[in-house]
Tab-separated table of C-alpha atoms in Angstrom:
chain	number	residue	atom	x	y	z
L	1	MET	CA	-35.086	19.811	13.954
L	2	ALA	CA	-32.183	21.521	12.207
L	3	ASP	CA	-29.968	19.556	9.841
L	4	LEU	CA	-26.707	19.887	11.761
L	5	LEU	CA	-24.860	16.972	10.173
L	6	TYR	CA	-26.068	16.884	6.571
L	7	PRO	CA	-24.299	20.093	5.342
L	8	PRO	CA	-20.887	19.078	6.749
L	9	VAL	CA	-21.252	15.649	5.151
L	10	ILE	CA	-21.942	17.329	1.804
L	11	GLY	CA	-18.861	19.490	2.279
L	12	ALA	CA	-16.753	16.417	3.037
L	13	ALA	CA	-18.106	14.664	-0.058
L	14	ARG	CA	-17.182	17.619	-2.258
L	15	ALA	CA	-13.668	17.660	-0.824
L	16	TRP	CA	-13.432	13.935	-1.556
L	17	PHE	CA	-14.581	14.491	-5.157
L	18	LYS	CA	-11.798	17.045	-5.564
L	19	ALA	CA	-9.222	14.673	-4.072
L	20	LEU	CA	-10.286	11.983	-6.562
L	21	ASP	CA	-10.083	14.540	-9.388
L	22	LEU	CA	-13.558	13.576	-10.548
L	23	ARG	CA	-15.071	15.545	-13.405
L	24	PHE	CA	-18.800	16.170	-13.466
L	25	ASP	CA	-21.117	16.469	-16.433
L	26	ILE	CA	-24.426	17.601	-14.968
L	27	HIS	CA	-27.515	18.722	-16.865
L	28	GLY	CA	-31.095	19.461	-15.853
L	29	THR	CA	-30.722	20.395	-12.183
L	30	GLU	CA	-33.259	23.184	-12.758
L	31	HIS	CA	-35.920	20.461	-12.811
L	32	VAL	CA	-35.488	19.778	-9.087
L	33	PRO	CA	-38.161	21.932	-7.395
L	34	ALA	CA	-36.846	24.627	-5.064
L	35	ARG	CA	-39.677	24.026	-2.612
L	36	GLY	CA	-42.344	21.463	-1.848
L	37	GLY	CA	-42.289	17.703	-1.876
L	38	ALA	CA	-40.865	15.654	-4.737
L	39	VAL	CA	-39.630	12.124	-5.404
L	40	LEU	CA	-36.232	11.872	-7.114
L	41	VAL	CA	-36.014	8.602	-9.048
L	42	SER	CA	-32.701	7.315	-10.388
L	43	ASN	CA	-31.150	4.242	-11.932
L	44	HIS	CA	-28.864	2.263	-9.635
L	45	ILE	CA	-25.392	1.131	-10.773
L	46	SER	CA	-23.129	1.887	-7.796
L	47	TYR	CA	-22.982	1.766	-4.020
L	48	LEU	CA	-22.321	5.529	-4.155
L	49	ASP	CA	-25.353	6.545	-6.224
L	50	PHE	CA	-27.094	8.216	-3.292
L	51	ILE	CA	-24.217	10.710	-3.025
L	52	PHE	CA	-24.473	11.735	-6.660
L	53	THR	CA	-28.264	11.788	-6.708
L	54	GLY	CA	-28.145	14.147	-3.745
L	55	LEU	CA	-25.578	16.307	-5.542
L	56	ALA	CA	-28.089	17.015	-8.298
L	57	ALA	CA	-30.409	18.630	-5.734
L	58	ARG	CA	-27.816	21.066	-4.363
L	59	PRO	CA	-28.390	23.869	-6.932
L	60	ALA	CA	-31.990	23.953	-5.662
L	61	LYS	CA	-30.634	23.970	-2.082
L	62	ARG	CA	-32.526	20.795	-1.275
L	63	LEU	CA	-31.506	17.962	1.027
L	64	VAL	CA	-32.640	14.544	-0.166
L	65	ARG	CA	-33.911	11.899	2.264
L	66	PHE	CA	-33.124	8.500	0.796
L	67	MET	CA	-34.965	5.262	1.302
L	68	ALA	CA	-32.290	2.617	1.988
L	69	LYS	CA	-32.194	-0.962	3.188
L	70	GLU	CA	-32.327	-1.364	6.943
L	71	SER	CA	-28.929	-3.094	7.201
L	72	VAL	CA	-27.223	0.202	6.331
L	73	PHE	CA	-28.791	1.723	9.450
L	74	ARG	CA	-27.491	-1.123	11.618
L	75	HIS	CA	-23.862	-0.532	10.636
L	76	LYS	CA	-21.808	1.054	13.418
L	77	ILE	CA	-20.511	3.849	11.161
L	78	SER	CA	-23.139	4.426	8.495
L	79	GLY	CA	-26.094	3.864	10.848
L	80	PRO	CA	-25.671	6.970	13.043
L	81	LEU	CA	-24.940	9.081	9.956
L	82	MET	CA	-28.013	7.856	8.094
L	83	ARG	CA	-30.279	8.483	11.054
L	84	ALA	CA	-28.835	11.941	11.715
L	85	MET	CA	-29.449	12.905	8.079
L	86	LYS	CA	-33.061	11.674	8.406
L	87	HIS	CA	-32.855	9.007	5.746
L	88	ILE	CA	-35.530	6.316	5.822
L	89	PRO	CA	-34.780	2.654	6.631
L	90	VAL	CA	-36.606	0.050	4.587
L	91	ASP	CA	-37.343	-3.335	6.135
L	92	ARG	CA	-38.578	-5.364	3.187
L	93	SER	CA	-40.657	-7.561	5.473
L	94	ARG	CA	-42.477	-4.448	6.758
L	95	GLY	CA	-42.375	-2.105	3.817
L	96	GLU	CA	-45.520	-0.251	4.864
L	97	GLN	CA	-43.657	1.375	7.764
L	98	ALA	CA	-41.013	2.923	5.483
L	99	TYR	CA	-43.743	3.900	3.026
L	100	GLY	CA	-45.578	5.764	5.791
L	101	HIS	CA	-42.432	7.615	6.873
L	102	ALA	CA	-41.689	8.643	3.294
L	103	LEU	CA	-45.269	9.779	2.743
L	104	ASP	CA	-45.175	11.937	5.874
L	105	ALA	CA	-41.892	13.500	4.737
L	106	LEU	CA	-43.314	14.317	1.295
L	107	ARG	CA	-46.351	15.961	2.847
L	108	ARG	CA	-43.997	18.106	4.957
L	109	GLY	CA	-42.387	19.304	1.734
L	110	GLU	CA	-39.304	17.077	1.807
L	111	VAL	CA	-37.520	15.570	-1.210
L	112	ILE	CA	-37.334	11.770	-1.123
L	113	GLY	CA	-34.762	9.781	-3.120
L	114	VAL	CA	-35.764	6.366	-4.462
L	115	PHE	CA	-33.977	3.721	-6.530
L	116	PRO	CA	-36.959	1.796	-7.934
L	117	GLU	CA	-34.817	-1.049	-9.266
L	118	ALA	CA	-34.323	-1.894	-5.548
L	119	THR	CA	-30.819	-3.315	-6.110
L	120	ILE	CA	-27.774	-2.440	-8.197
L	121	SER	CA	-28.001	-3.415	-11.849
L	122	CYS	CA	-24.952	-5.566	-12.618
L	123	SER	CA	-25.622	-5.217	-16.358
L	124	PHE	CA	-25.650	-1.406	-16.038
L	125	THR	CA	-28.944	-1.367	-17.921
L	126	LEU	CA	-32.321	-0.590	-16.408
L	127	LYS	CA	-34.045	-3.362	-14.503
L	128	ASP	CA	-37.791	-3.440	-13.885
L	129	PHE	CA	-39.074	-0.664	-11.617
L	130	LYS	CA	-41.038	-1.226	-8.439
L	131	SER	CA	-44.179	0.921	-8.262
L	132	GLY	CA	-43.585	2.375	-4.793
L	133	ALA	CA	-42.222	5.714	-6.020
L	134	ALA	CA	-45.267	6.257	-8.220
L	135	ARG	CA	-47.658	5.347	-5.400
L	136	LEU	CA	-45.905	7.768	-3.043
L	137	ALA	CA	-46.095	10.601	-5.547
L	138	GLN	CA	-49.748	9.908	-6.288
L	139	GLU	CA	-50.769	9.795	-2.644
L	140	ALA	CA	-48.712	12.838	-1.621
L	141	ARG	CA	-49.637	14.705	-4.829
L	142	VAL	CA	-46.047	15.589	-5.643
L	143	PRO	CA	-44.034	15.280	-8.882
L	144	LEU	CA	-41.659	12.493	-9.806
L	145	VAL	CA	-38.278	13.812	-10.972
L	146	PRO	CA	-36.448	11.277	-13.199
L	147	MET	CA	-32.666	11.048	-13.110
L	148	ALA	CA	-29.896	8.983	-14.677
L	149	LEU	CA	-26.359	8.407	-13.443
L	150	TRP	CA	-23.457	7.151	-15.511
L	151	GLY	CA	-19.808	6.555	-14.584
L	152	THR	CA	-20.481	5.960	-10.897
L	153	GLN	CA	-20.069	2.216	-11.448
L	154	ARG	CA	-16.388	2.815	-12.213
L	155	LEU	CA	-15.805	3.853	-8.590
L	156	TRP	CA	-17.561	1.062	-6.702
L	157	THR	CA	-20.184	-1.419	-7.775
L	158	LYS	CA	-21.355	-4.913	-7.011
L	159	GLY	CA	-18.780	-7.591	-7.696
L	160	ARG	CA	-15.894	-5.151	-8.206
L	161	LYS	CA	-13.240	-3.788	-5.867
L	162	ARG	CA	-13.507	-0.158	-4.824
L	163	ASP	CA	-11.375	2.153	-6.953
L	164	PHE	CA	-10.852	5.409	-5.076
L	165	GLY	CA	-7.629	6.453	-6.769
L	166	ARG	CA	-7.297	9.757	-8.599
L	167	HIS	CA	-9.210	9.670	-11.863
L	168	HIS	CA	-9.938	11.901	-14.790
L	169	PHE	CA	-13.119	10.225	-15.984
L	170	PRO	CA	-16.418	12.065	-15.609
L	171	ILE	CA	-19.492	11.303	-13.596
L	172	SER	CA	-22.563	12.070	-15.691
L	173	ILE	CA	-25.808	13.188	-14.064
L	174	ARG	CA	-28.944	13.874	-16.084
L	175	VAL	CA	-32.135	15.239	-14.532
L	176	GLY	CA	-35.330	15.279	-16.568
L	177	GLU	CA	-38.538	17.252	-16.486
L	178	PRO	CA	-40.933	16.149	-13.731
L	179	VAL	CA	-43.262	13.294	-14.558
L	180	PRO	CA	-46.755	14.013	-13.239
L	181	ALA	CA	-48.256	11.264	-11.108
L	182	GLU	CA	-51.873	11.527	-12.201
L	183	SER	CA	-54.280	10.284	-9.562
L	184	ASP	CA	-56.609	8.777	-12.168
L	185	GLU	CA	-53.815	6.623	-13.642
L	186	THR	CA	-52.670	3.326	-12.192
L	187	ALA	CA	-49.359	3.258	-10.339
L	188	VAL	CA	-48.194	0.684	-12.874
L	189	GLY	CA	-48.948	3.086	-15.732
L	190	VAL	CA	-47.100	5.953	-14.040
L	191	THR	CA	-44.167	3.632	-13.344
L	192	GLU	CA	-43.970	2.611	-16.999
L	193	ARG	CA	-43.843	6.252	-18.107
L	194	LEU	CA	-41.261	7.016	-15.441
L	195	ARG	CA	-39.035	4.124	-16.462
L	196	GLU	CA	-39.156	5.206	-20.106
L	197	ARG	CA	-38.022	8.685	-19.102
L	198	VAL	CA	-35.147	7.383	-16.973
L	199	HIS	CA	-34.174	5.087	-19.844
L	200	ASP	CA	-34.033	8.055	-22.256
L	201	LEU	CA	-31.894	10.042	-19.805
L	202	LEU	CA	-29.549	7.096	-19.307
L	203	GLU	CA	-29.081	6.651	-23.049
L	204	ALA	CA	-28.393	10.381	-23.425
L	205	ALA	CA	-25.734	10.185	-20.703
L	206	GLN	CA	-24.140	7.141	-22.343
L	207	ARG	CA	-24.075	8.782	-25.789
L	208	ALA	CA	-22.376	11.894	-24.405
L	209	TYR	CA	-19.886	9.989	-22.261
L	210	PRO	CA	-16.311	10.402	-23.547
L	211	VAL	CA	-14.731	7.201	-24.809
L	212	PRO	CA	-11.199	6.594	-23.434
L	213	ALA	CA	-8.318	6.955	-25.870
L	214	ALA	CA	-7.914	3.172	-25.879
L	215	GLY	CA	-11.625	2.791	-26.597
L	216	ALA	CA	-14.322	1.264	-24.440
L	217	ALA	CA	-14.577	-2.033	-26.324
L	218	GLY	CA	-14.562	-4.836	-23.798
L	219	ALA	CA	-14.520	-2.470	-20.818
L	220	TRP	CA	-16.062	-4.072	-17.746
L	221	TRP	CA	-18.058	-0.920	-16.909
L	222	GLN	CA	-19.630	-0.737	-20.368
L	223	PRO	CA	-22.907	-2.650	-20.936
L	224	ALA	CA	-22.837	-5.542	-23.357
L	225	HIS	CA	-25.103	-3.864	-25.915
L	226	LEU	CA	-22.551	-1.031	-26.185
L	227	GLY	CA	-19.647	-3.412	-26.709
L	228	GLY	CA	-18.545	-3.786	-23.100
L	229	SER	CA	-17.931	-6.933	-21.118
L	230	ALA	CA	-20.559	-6.319	-18.443
L	231	PRO	CA	-23.026	-9.207	-18.136
L	232	THR	CA	-26.162	-9.057	-20.232
L	233	PRO	CA	-29.437	-8.462	-18.362
L	234	ALA	CA	-30.182	-12.200	-18.616
L	235	GLN	CA	-26.747	-13.119	-17.253
L	236	ALA	CA	-27.122	-10.564	-14.463
L	237	ARG	CA	-30.467	-12.073	-13.448
L	238	ALA	CA	-28.847	-15.513	-13.292
L	239	LEU	CA	-26.091	-14.125	-11.075
C-alpha cells in the first residue's frame, strides 16, 4: 500500500520547523542504509523525538516506522495518523504482538525506529536499554543504526510546558556507523555495545552544542553533570 499520508506529514513538519526558526546540526545521515531493513535506535529526551529521528532518515529517502505505546494510537487525533503512517503500537502487556509486527516489517526491508530506554529520560542522560532492538536486529539479520538527539528537550519534555515559540537554538542529530547484531552474541551483549555507541554520540552532540551567551549554568535542560539543574539520574528514578 502506498504511503499517501506520510510525505505530506513530513512536509508539514518541515514547514513547522521553519516557522519555529529551528536550526539543525545534523551529522552522519549517510549511515542510514538506502535500502533494506534497519533498526534506528535513539536516546529519548522529548515527546517530539520521533519527528527528529525520522528526519535523519530523509537524506536516504527512507520512511521510519516507529514502535510507540498503544495509548498514542487510541487518541482521536494522533491515532488515525499513526496508523496511516504504519507505525507499530506497543501494548506492554502483550509485547510479543508488536515484536512480531516489527520483525515482519524489517524482513520486508522497512526501517524501524526504537527508543530502547522505553520512556523519556528526565535527567537527559542515558537510562538502561531494553534488549528488544538488539533481538529484532539479530532475528531479522539487519543492522542497528545508533543515533543521539540533543536540544529536543527544550521544545517539549516530561514535566515541562510546551515551548513552541520562535527560537534560534539548534537541534543536534548525530547518526553513527551501524552496529552489527552478531547472531552468536547475546542480545544483552549487543545492547551493551549499542548503548555505549549512543552514549558516545550523545556526548559528542553535547560537546558541540553552542552555549547561550548567558551560559548554560543552572539551565533546566542541561544535565546535572554538565552544570545544569536537571535532576540527577538517581533523582529522576525517584520521580
